[in-house]
Short mmCIF file of C-alpha atoms and ligand atoms in Angstrom, two decimals:
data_model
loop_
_atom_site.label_atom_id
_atom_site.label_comp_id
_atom_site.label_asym_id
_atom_site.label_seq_id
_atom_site.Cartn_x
_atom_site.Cartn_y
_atom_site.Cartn_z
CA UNK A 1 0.00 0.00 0.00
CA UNK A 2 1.18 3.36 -0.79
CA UNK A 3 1.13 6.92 1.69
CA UNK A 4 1.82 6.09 5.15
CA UNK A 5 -0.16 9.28 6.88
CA UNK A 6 -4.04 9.81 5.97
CA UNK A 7 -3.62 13.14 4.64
CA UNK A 8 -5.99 13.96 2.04
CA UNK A 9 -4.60 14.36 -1.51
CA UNK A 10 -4.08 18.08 -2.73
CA UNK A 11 -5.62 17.16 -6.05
CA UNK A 12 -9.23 17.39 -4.52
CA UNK A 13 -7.73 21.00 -4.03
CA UNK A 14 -9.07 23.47 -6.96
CA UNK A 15 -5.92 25.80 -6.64
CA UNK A 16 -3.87 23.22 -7.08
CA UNK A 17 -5.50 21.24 -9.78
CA UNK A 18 -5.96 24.54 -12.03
CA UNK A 19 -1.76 25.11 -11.69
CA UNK A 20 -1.43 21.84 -12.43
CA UNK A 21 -4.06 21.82 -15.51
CA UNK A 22 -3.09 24.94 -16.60
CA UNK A 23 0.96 23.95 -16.43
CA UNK A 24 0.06 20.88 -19.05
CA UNK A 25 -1.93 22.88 -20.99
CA UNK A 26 -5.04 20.48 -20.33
CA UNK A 27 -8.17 21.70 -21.13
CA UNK A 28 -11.68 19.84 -20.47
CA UNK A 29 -13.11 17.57 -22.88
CA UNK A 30 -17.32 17.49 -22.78
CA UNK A 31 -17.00 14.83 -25.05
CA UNK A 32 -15.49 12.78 -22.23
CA UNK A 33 -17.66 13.62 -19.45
CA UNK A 34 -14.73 15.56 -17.83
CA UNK A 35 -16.20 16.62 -14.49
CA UNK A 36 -13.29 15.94 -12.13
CA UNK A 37 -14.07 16.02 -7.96
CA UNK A 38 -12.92 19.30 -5.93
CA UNK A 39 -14.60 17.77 -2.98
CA UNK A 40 -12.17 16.44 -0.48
CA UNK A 41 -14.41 14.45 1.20
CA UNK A 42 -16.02 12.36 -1.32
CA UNK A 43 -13.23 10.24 -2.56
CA UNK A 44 -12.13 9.26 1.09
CA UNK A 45 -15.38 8.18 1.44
CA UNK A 46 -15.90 6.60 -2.17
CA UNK A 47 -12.57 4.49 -1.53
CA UNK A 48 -13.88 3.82 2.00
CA UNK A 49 -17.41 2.17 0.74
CA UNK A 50 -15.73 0.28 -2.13
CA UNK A 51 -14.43 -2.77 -0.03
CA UNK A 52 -11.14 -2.86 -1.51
CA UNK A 53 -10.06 -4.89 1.68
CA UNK A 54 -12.34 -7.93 0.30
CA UNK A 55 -10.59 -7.69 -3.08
CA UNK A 56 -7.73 -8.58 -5.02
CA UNK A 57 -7.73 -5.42 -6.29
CA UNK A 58 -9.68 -2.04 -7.42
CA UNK A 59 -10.97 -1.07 -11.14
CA UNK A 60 -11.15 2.14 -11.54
CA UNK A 61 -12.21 3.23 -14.80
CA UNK A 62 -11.93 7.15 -15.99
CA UNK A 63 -9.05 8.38 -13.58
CA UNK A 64 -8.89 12.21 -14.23
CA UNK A 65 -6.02 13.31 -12.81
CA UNK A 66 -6.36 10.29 -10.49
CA UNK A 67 -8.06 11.93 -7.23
CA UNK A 68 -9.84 9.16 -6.59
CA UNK A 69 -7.19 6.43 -7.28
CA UNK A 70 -5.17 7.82 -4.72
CA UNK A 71 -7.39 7.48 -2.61
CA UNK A 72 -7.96 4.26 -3.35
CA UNK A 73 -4.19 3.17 -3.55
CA UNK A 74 -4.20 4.10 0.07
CA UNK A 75 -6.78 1.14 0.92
CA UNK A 76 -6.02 -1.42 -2.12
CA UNK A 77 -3.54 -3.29 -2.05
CA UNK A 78 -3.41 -2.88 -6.32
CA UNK A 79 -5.69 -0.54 -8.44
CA UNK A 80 -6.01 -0.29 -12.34
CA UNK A 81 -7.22 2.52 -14.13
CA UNK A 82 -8.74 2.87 -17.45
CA UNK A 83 -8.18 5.91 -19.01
CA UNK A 84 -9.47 7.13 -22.19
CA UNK A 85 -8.19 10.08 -22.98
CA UNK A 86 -4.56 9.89 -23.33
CA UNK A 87 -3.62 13.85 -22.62
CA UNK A 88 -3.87 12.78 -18.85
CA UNK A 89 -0.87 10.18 -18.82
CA UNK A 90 1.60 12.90 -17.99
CA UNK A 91 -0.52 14.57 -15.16
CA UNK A 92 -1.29 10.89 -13.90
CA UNK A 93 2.91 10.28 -14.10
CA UNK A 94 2.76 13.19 -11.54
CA UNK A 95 -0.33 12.53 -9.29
CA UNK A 96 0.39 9.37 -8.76
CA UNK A 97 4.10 9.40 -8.51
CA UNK A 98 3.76 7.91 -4.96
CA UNK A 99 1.31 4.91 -5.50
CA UNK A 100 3.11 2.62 -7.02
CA UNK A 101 0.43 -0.13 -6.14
CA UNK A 102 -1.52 2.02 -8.54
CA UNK A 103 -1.53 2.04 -12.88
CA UNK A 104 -2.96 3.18 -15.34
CA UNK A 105 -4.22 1.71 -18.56
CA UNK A 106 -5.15 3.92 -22.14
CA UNK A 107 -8.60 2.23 -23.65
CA UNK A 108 -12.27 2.66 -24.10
CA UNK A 109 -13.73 0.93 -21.16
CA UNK A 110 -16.05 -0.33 -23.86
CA UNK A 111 -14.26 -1.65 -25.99
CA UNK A 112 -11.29 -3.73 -23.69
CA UNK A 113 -11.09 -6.84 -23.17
CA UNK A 114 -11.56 -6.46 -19.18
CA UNK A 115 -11.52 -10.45 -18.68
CA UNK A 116 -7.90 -10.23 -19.93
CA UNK A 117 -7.18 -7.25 -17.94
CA UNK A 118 -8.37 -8.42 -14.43
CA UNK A 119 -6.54 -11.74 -15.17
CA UNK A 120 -3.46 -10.05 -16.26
CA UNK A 121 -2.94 -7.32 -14.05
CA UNK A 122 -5.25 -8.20 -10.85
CA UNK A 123 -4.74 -11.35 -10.43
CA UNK A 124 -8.30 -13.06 -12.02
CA UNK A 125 -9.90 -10.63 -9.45
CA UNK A 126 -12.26 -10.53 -7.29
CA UNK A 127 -12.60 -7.06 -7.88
CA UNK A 128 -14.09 -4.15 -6.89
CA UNK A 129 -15.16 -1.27 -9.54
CA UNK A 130 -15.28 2.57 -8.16
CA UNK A 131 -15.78 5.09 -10.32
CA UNK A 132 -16.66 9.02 -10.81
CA UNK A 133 -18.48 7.55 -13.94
CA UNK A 134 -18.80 9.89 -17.18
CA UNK A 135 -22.05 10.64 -17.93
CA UNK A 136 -22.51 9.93 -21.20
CA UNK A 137 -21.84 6.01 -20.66
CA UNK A 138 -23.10 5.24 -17.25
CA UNK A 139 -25.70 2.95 -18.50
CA UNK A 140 -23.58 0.40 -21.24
CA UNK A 141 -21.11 0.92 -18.39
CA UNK A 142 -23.03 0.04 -14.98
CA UNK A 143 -25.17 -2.57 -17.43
CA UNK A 144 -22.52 -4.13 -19.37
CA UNK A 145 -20.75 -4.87 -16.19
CA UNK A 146 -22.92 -6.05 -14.22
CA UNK A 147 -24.03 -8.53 -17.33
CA UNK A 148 -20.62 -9.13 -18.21
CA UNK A 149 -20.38 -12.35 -16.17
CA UNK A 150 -16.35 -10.65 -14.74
CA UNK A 151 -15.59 -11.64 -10.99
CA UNK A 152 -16.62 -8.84 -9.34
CA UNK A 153 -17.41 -7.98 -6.12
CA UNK A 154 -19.21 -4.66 -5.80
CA UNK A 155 -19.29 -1.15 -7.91
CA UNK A 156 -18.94 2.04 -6.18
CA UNK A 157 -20.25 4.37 -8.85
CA UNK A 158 -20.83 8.23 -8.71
CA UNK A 159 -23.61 8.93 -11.37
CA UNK A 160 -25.90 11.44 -11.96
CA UNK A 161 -28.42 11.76 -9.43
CA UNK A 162 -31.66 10.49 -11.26
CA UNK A 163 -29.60 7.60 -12.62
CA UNK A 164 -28.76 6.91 -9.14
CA UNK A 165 -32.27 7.00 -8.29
CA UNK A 166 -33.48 4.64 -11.33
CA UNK A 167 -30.69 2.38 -10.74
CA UNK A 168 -31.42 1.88 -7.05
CA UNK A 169 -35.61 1.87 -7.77
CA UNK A 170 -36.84 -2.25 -6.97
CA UNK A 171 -38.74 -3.07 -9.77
CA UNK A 172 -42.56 -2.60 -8.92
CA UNK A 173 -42.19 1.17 -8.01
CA UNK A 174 -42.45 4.64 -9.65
CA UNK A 175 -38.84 5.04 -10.53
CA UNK A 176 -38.09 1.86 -11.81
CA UNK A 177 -36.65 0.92 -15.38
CA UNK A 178 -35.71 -1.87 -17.45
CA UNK A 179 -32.60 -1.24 -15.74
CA UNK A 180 -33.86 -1.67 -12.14
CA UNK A 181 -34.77 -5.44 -13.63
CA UNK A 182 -30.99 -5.87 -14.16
CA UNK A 183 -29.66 -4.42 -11.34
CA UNK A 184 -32.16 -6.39 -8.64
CA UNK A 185 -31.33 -9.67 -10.33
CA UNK A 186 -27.44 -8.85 -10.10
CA UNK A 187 -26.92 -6.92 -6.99
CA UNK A 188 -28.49 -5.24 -4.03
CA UNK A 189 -27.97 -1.46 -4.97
CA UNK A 190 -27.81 1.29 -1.78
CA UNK A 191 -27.82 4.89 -2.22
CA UNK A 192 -24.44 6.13 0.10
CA UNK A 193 -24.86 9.59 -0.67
CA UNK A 194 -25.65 12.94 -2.71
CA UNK A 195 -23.09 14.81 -4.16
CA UNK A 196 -23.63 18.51 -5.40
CA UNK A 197 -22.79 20.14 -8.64
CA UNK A 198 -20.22 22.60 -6.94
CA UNK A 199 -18.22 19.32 -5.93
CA UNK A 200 -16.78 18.96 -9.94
CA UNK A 201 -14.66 21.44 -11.65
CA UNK A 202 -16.28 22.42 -13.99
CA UNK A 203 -19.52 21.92 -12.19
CA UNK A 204 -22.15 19.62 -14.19
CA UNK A 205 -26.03 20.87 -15.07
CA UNK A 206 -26.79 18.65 -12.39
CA UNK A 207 -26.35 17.18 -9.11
CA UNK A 208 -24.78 13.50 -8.25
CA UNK A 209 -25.10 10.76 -5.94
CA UNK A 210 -22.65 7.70 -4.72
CA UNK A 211 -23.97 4.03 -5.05
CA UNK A 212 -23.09 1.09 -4.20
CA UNK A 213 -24.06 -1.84 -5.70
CA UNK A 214 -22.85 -5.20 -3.73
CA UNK A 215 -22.99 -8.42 -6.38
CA UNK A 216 -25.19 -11.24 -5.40
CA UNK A 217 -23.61 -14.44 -4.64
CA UNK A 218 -27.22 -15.95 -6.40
CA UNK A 219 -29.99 -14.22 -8.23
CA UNK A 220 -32.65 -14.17 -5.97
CA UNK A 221 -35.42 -15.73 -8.66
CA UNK A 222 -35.04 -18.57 -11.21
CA UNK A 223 -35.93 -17.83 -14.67
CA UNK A 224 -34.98 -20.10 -17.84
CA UNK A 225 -32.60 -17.96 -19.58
CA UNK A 226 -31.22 -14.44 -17.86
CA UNK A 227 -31.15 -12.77 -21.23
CA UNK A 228 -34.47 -13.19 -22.03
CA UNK A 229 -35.28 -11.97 -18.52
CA UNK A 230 -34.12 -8.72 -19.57
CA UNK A 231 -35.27 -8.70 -23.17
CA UNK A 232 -38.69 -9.04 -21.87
CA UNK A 233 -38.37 -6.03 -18.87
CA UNK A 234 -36.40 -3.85 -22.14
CA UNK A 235 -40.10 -4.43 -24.31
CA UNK A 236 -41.71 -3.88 -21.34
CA UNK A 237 -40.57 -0.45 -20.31
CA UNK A 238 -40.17 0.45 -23.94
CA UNK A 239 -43.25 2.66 -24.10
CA UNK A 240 -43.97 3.41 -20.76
CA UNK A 241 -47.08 5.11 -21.74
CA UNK A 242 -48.64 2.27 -22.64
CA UNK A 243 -49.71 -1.05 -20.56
CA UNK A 244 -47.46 -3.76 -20.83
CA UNK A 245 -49.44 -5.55 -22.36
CA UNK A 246 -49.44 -3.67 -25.52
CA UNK A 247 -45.50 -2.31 -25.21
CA UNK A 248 -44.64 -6.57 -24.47
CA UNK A 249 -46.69 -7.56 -27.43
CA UNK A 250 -45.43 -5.12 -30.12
CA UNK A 251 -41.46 -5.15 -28.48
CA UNK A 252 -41.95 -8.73 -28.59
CA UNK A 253 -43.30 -9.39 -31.56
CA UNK A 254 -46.09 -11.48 -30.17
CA UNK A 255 -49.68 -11.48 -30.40
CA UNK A 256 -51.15 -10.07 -27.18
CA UNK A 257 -53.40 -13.35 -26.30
CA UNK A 258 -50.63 -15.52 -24.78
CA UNK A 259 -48.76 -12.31 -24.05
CA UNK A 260 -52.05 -11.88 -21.56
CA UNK A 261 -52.11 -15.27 -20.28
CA UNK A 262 -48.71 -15.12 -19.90
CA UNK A 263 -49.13 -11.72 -17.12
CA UNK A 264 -52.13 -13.24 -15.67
CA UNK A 265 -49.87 -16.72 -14.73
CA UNK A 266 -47.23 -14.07 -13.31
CA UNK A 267 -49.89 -12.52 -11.33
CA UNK A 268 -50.39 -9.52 -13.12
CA UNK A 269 -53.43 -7.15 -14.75
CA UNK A 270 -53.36 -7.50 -18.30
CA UNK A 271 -53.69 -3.62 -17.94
CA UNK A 272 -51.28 -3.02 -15.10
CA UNK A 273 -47.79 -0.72 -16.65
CA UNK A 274 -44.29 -1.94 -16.33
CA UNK A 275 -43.55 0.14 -13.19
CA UNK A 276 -46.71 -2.04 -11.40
CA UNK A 277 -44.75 -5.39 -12.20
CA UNK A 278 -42.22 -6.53 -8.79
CA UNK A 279 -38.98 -8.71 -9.56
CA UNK A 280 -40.95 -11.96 -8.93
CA UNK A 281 -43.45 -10.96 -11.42
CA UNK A 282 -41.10 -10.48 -14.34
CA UNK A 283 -39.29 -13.63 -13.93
CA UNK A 284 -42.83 -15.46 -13.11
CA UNK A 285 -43.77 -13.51 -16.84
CA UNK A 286 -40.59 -14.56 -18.72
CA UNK A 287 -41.06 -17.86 -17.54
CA UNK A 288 -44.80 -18.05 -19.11
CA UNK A 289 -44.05 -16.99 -22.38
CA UNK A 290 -40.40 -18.60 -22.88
CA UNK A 291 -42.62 -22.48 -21.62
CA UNK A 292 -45.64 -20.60 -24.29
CA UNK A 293 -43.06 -20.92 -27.17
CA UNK A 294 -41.23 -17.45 -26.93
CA UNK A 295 -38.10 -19.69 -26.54
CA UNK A 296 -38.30 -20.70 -30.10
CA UNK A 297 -38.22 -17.19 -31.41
CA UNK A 298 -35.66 -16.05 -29.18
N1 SAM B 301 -12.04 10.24 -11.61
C1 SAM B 301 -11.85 11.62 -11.96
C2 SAM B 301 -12.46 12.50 -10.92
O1 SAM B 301 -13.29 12.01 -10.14
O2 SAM B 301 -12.10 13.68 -10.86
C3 SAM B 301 -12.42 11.94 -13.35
C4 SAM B 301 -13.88 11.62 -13.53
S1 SAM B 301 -14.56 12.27 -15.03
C5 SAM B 301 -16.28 12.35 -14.59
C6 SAM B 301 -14.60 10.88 -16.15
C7 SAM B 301 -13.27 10.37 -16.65
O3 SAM B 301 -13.52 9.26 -17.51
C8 SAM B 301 -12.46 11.35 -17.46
O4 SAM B 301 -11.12 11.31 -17.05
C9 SAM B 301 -12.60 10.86 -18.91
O5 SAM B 301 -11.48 11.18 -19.72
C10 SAM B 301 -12.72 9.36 -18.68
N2 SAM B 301 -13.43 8.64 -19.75
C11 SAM B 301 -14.41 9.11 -20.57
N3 SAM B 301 -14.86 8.14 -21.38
C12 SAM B 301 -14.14 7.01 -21.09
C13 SAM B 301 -14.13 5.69 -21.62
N4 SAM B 301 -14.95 5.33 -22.62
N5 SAM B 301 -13.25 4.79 -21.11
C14 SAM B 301 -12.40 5.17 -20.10
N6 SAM B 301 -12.37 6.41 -19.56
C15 SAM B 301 -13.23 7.32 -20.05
#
């Protein structure tokens, strides 16, 4: 582990991190969803939450100028960090010039191969993922990951506040998703804690929060095939302004009687919307129409 005291780094510091943008020459990319932290007290606590004491080892994945993985090089024993945009190696040479348990990686966190890179550089895991997510990709991000089948152990992501909110709704209430489906069946998501727009430099259109999102060792309901799970809650929420049974029929391409036999065997309304149907009843629903033939069509 690297750092000895607990002082906080200086890069949460917004004096310091303009002399050290402005000596580079760096200037923010939108593209990238470059909002970096100026809070001191939020990756402390970020690297706290993430149970990098359970793990092999941290993923980090869009580093900045690596506030938060120092932090977390101070409680992992080894952290890897994908960065995109390659203008930051030479700042990150610098910030992180006392962690060497910490290093950095240039990719798309889309496009790697992140199998390979837990086994190569962390050991086959398991891991732990914290991240000050970009906004643009926080959904193929927190979905593809938790889908992805890697040994993970938890994510520690700091995401927009709605998508916070939607990723943490059970399925079954207002703020659910076809997301929420996902996310229930992987993990059991907790809200840590809200994070304002003055925390980033520069600050965001809108607020944050910190989640936490603790893998399950076993989904907790059986359904025939896990994709299909999720294929069905995608049709489902697909046009929320309609009843499920209609968006579930047209998304699914299937003709709305044994699309209504199938929710009344899951215990549902033929009438009742996507954001009515609990956990139980969308695996109970995928069930019914994968035995009524959707299996064959799949
Ligand atoms: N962790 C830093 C912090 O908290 O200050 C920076 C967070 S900033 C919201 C997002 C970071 O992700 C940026 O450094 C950006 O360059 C990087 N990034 C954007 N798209 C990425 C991608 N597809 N793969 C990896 N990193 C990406």
């Amino acid at each position: 582990m690297a750092g000895t005291g607990r002082e906080n780094s200086r890069l949460a510091d917004p004096g310091f991190l303009r002399e050290l943008l402005g000596r580079h020459g760096f200037h923010f990319s939108k593209a990238m969803g470059q909002n970096f932290l100026i809070n001191p007290s939020v990756c402390p606590r970020m690297a706290a939450a993430c149970g990098a004491e359970d793990c092999a080892g941290v993923l980090e994945i869009g580093p900045g100028v690596g506030v938060l993985t120092w932090e977390l090089a101070q409680v992992a024993s080894k952290v890897v960090a994908v960065e995109l945009d390659s203008r930051l190696f030479p700042l990150l040479k610098e910030t992180l010039a006392d962690c060497p348990n910490a290093e950095v990686v240039q990719g798309d966190v889309l496009k790697m191969d992140l199998a390979a890179l837990i086994e190569e550089k962390l050991g086959g895991g398991p891991v732990c993922v914290c991240a000050n997510l970009p906004y643009y990709i926080t959904s193929p991000v927190v979905m593809g990951l938790l889908e992805s089948g890697l040994p993970l152990k938890s994510l520690t992501v700091l995401v927009q506040k709605e998508a916070a909110q939607r990723l943490c709704a059970p399925p079954g209430t207002r703020a659910c998703g076809a997301v929420s489906v996902s996310v229930q069946y992987h993990c059991q998501p907790e809200l840590l804690f809200q994070v304002g727009r003055g925390s980033f430099m520069p600050p965001p259109k809108v607020d944050s929060a910190v989640l936490h999102m603790g893998m399950r060792p076993h989904p907790p309901v059986q359904v025939p095939d896990k994709a299909f799970l999720f294929r069905v809650a995608r049709a489902a929420f697909s046009q929320r302004r309609k009843t499920a049974l209609n968006a579930l029929s047209a998304g699914l391409g299937l003709g709305k009687g044994p699309v209504s036999q199938a929710l009344l065997a899951a215990g549902a309304q033929p009438n009742a919307r996507a954001e009515q149907l609990t956990l139980e009843q969308f695996a109970a629903l995928s069930r019914a129409l994968w035995d009524g033939g959707a299996r064959e069509t799949f």
